[in-house]
Coordinates of C-alpha atoms in Angstrom, one line a residue:
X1 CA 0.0 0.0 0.0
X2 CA 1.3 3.4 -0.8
X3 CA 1.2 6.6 2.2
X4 CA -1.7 8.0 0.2
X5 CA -3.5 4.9 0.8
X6 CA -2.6 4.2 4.3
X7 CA -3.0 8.1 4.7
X8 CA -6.9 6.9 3.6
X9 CA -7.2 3.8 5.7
X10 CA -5.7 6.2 8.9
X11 CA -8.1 8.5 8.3
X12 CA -11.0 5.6 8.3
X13 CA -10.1 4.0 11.3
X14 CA -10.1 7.8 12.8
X15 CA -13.1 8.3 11.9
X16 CA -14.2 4.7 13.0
X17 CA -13.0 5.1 16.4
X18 CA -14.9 7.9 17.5
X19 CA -15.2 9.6 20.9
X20 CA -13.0 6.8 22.3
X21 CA -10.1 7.6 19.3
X22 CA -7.4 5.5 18.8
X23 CA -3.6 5.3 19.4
X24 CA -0.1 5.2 17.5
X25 CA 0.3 1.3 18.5
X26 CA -3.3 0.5 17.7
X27 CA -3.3 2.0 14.0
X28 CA 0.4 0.1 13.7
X29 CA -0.9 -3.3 14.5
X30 CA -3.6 -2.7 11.7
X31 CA -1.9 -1.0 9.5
X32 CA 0.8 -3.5 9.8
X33 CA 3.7 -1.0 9.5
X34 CA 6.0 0.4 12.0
X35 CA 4.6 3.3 14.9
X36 CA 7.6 5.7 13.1
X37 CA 5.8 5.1 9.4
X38 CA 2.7 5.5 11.7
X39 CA 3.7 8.6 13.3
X40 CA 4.7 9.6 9.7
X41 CA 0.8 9.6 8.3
X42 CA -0.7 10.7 10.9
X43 CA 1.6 14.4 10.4
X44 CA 0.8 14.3 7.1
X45 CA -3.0 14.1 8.1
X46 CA -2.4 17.1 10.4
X47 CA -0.7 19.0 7.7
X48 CA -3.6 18.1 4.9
X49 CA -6.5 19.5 7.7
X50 CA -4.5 22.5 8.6
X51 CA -5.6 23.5 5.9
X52 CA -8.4 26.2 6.0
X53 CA -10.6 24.3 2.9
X54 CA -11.4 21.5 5.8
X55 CA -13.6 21.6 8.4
X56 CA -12.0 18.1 10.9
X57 CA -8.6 19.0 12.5
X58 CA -6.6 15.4 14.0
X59 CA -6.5 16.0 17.8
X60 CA -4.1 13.8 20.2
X61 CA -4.7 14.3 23.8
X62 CA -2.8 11.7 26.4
X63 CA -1.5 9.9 23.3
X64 CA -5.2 9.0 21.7
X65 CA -6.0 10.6 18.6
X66 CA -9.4 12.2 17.8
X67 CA -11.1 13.3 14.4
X68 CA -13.0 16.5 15.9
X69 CA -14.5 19.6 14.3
X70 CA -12.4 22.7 14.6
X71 CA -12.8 25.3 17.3
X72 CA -13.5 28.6 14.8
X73 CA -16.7 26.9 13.2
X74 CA -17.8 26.1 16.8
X75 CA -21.2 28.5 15.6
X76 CA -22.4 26.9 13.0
X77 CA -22.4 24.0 15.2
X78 CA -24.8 26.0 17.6
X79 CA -27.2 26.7 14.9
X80 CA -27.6 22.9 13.2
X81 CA -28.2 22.0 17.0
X82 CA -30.7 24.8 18.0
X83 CA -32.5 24.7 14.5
X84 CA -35.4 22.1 15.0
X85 CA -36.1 19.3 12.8
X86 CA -38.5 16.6 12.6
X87 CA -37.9 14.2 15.1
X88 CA -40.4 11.7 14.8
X89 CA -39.8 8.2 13.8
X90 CA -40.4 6.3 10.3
X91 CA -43.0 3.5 10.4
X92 CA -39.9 1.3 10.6
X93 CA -38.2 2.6 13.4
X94 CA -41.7 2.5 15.0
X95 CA -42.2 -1.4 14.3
X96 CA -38.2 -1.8 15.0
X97 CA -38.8 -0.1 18.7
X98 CA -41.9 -1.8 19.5
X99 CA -40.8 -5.2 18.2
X100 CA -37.5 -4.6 20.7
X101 CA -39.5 -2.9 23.4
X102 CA -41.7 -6.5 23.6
X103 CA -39.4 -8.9 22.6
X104 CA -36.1 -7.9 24.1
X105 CA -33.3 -8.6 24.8
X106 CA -33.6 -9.7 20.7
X107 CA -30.7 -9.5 18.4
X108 CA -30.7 -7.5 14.7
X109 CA -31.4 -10.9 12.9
X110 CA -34.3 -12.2 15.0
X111 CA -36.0 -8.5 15.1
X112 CA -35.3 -8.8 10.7
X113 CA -36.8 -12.2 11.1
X114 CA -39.8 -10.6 12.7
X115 CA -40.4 -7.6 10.1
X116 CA -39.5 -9.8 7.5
X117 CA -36.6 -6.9 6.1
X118 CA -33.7 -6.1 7.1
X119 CA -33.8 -3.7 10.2
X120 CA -30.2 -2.1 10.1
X121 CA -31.3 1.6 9.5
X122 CA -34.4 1.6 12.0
X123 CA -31.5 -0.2 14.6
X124 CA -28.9 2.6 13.9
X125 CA -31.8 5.5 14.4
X126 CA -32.9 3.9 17.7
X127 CA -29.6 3.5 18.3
X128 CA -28.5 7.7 17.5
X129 CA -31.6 8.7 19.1
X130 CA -30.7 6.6 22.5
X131 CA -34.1 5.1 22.5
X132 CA -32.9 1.8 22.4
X133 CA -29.3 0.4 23.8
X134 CA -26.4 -2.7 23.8
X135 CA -27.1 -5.3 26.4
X136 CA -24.2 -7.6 25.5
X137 CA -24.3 -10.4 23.1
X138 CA -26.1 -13.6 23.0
X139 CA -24.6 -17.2 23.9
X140 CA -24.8 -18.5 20.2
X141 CA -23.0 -18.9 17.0
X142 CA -21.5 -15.6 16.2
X143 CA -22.5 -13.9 19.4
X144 CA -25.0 -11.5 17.9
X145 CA -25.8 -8.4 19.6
X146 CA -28.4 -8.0 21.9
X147 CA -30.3 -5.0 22.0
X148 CA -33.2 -3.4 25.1
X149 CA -34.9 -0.4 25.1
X150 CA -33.1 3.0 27.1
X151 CA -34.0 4.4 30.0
X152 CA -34.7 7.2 27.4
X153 CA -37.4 5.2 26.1
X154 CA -39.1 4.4 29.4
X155 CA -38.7 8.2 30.2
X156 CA -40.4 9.4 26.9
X157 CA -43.0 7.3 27.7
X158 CA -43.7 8.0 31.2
X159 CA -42.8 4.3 32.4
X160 CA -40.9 3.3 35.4
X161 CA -40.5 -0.2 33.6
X162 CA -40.9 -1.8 30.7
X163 CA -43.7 -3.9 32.0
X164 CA -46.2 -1.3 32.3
X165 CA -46.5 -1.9 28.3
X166 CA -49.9 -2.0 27.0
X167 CA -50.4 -5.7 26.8
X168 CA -49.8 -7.3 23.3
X169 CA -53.7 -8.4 21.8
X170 CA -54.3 -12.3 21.8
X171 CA -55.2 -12.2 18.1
X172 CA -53.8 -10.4 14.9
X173 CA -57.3 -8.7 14.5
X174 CA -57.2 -4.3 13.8
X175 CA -59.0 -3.8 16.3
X176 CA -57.1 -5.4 19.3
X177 CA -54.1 -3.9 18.0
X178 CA -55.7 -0.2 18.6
X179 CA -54.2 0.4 21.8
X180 CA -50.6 -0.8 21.3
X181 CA -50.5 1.9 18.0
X182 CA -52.1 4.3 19.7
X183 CA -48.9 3.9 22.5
X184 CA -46.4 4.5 19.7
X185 CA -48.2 7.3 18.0
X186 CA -48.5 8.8 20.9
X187 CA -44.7 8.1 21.6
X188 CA -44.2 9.9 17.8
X189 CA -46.5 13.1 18.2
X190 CA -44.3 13.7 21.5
X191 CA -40.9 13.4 20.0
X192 CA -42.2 15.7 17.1
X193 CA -43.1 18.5 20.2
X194 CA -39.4 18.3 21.9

């Protein structure tokens, strides 16, 4: 691989690691070159976003290094967060929370088994919007994540557990089902007032 590329990969696995950020050593071992050629790419990272066309800057603070946004945009920031959006949920994050909400602790494949399509954008949105959390992983081939509702859901919903749920109906007819929709709509007209 040439430093272009690696520069590329560094800059993934930056990205990747988030708020927790990674170190020198770390990106060596995956890289699979030395810490100096390591040290190397991650200066030249710095140089590239010292420049005033980019808006990340590469911060290392007790030898982790960060991707973060830099300080003299710091307003714009303000605005995205103070300007209000829509912040109800899609009819699939719905069906995602409420299938997790009564089945859980339930992993990604058994809630896709449920819906019958794959559930990875509902999870992620439950995931961004802390209604729904990691519980550990399940005792089974490939130890699948398993995912519970937040105390952020229980919250929004005016629960002190999970078991004051509306009951699920007996049968699949409409009108059983009534009071279990009208819980998430509800939970949706709420979210779209905060």
């Amino acid at each position: 691989m040439d430093n272009g590329e690696l520069q590329a990969v560094a800059e993934g696995l930056l990205f990747a690691s988030g708020d927790e950020g990674v170190t020198i050593k770390q990106l060596s071992k995956v890289l699979d070159i030395s810490e100096d050629a390591t040290s190397q790419i991650i200066e030249a990272l710095k140089g590239d976003y010292e420049h005033a066309t980019r808006g990340l800057m590469l911060m290392e603070a007790n030898g982790v290094l960060h991707l973060t946004t830099k300080p003299e945009h710091s307003s714009y920031f303000k605005k995205l967060i103070e300007t209000p959006r829509s912040a109800s949920l899609s009819q699939a994050a719905l069906e995602t929370l409420a299938i997790i909400a009564y089945q859980q602790p339930i992993t990604r494949a058994e809630i896709d088994e449920i819906r019958g399509v794959k559930s990875d954008g509902p999870v992620q949105t439950l995931l961004n919007r802390s209604m729904i959390e990691e519980m550990g992983r399940k005792e089974t081939i490939g130890r699948p994540i398993l995912f519970r509702t937040s105390k952020d859901f229980l919250t929004y919903f005016g629960l002190t557990s999970i078991d004051e749920l509306p009951p699920l109906p007996e049968t699949t007819d409409d009108a059983n089902n009534q009071e279990v929709d009208l819980f998430f709509e509800r939970f949706n007209d709420e979210l779209k007032n905060h």
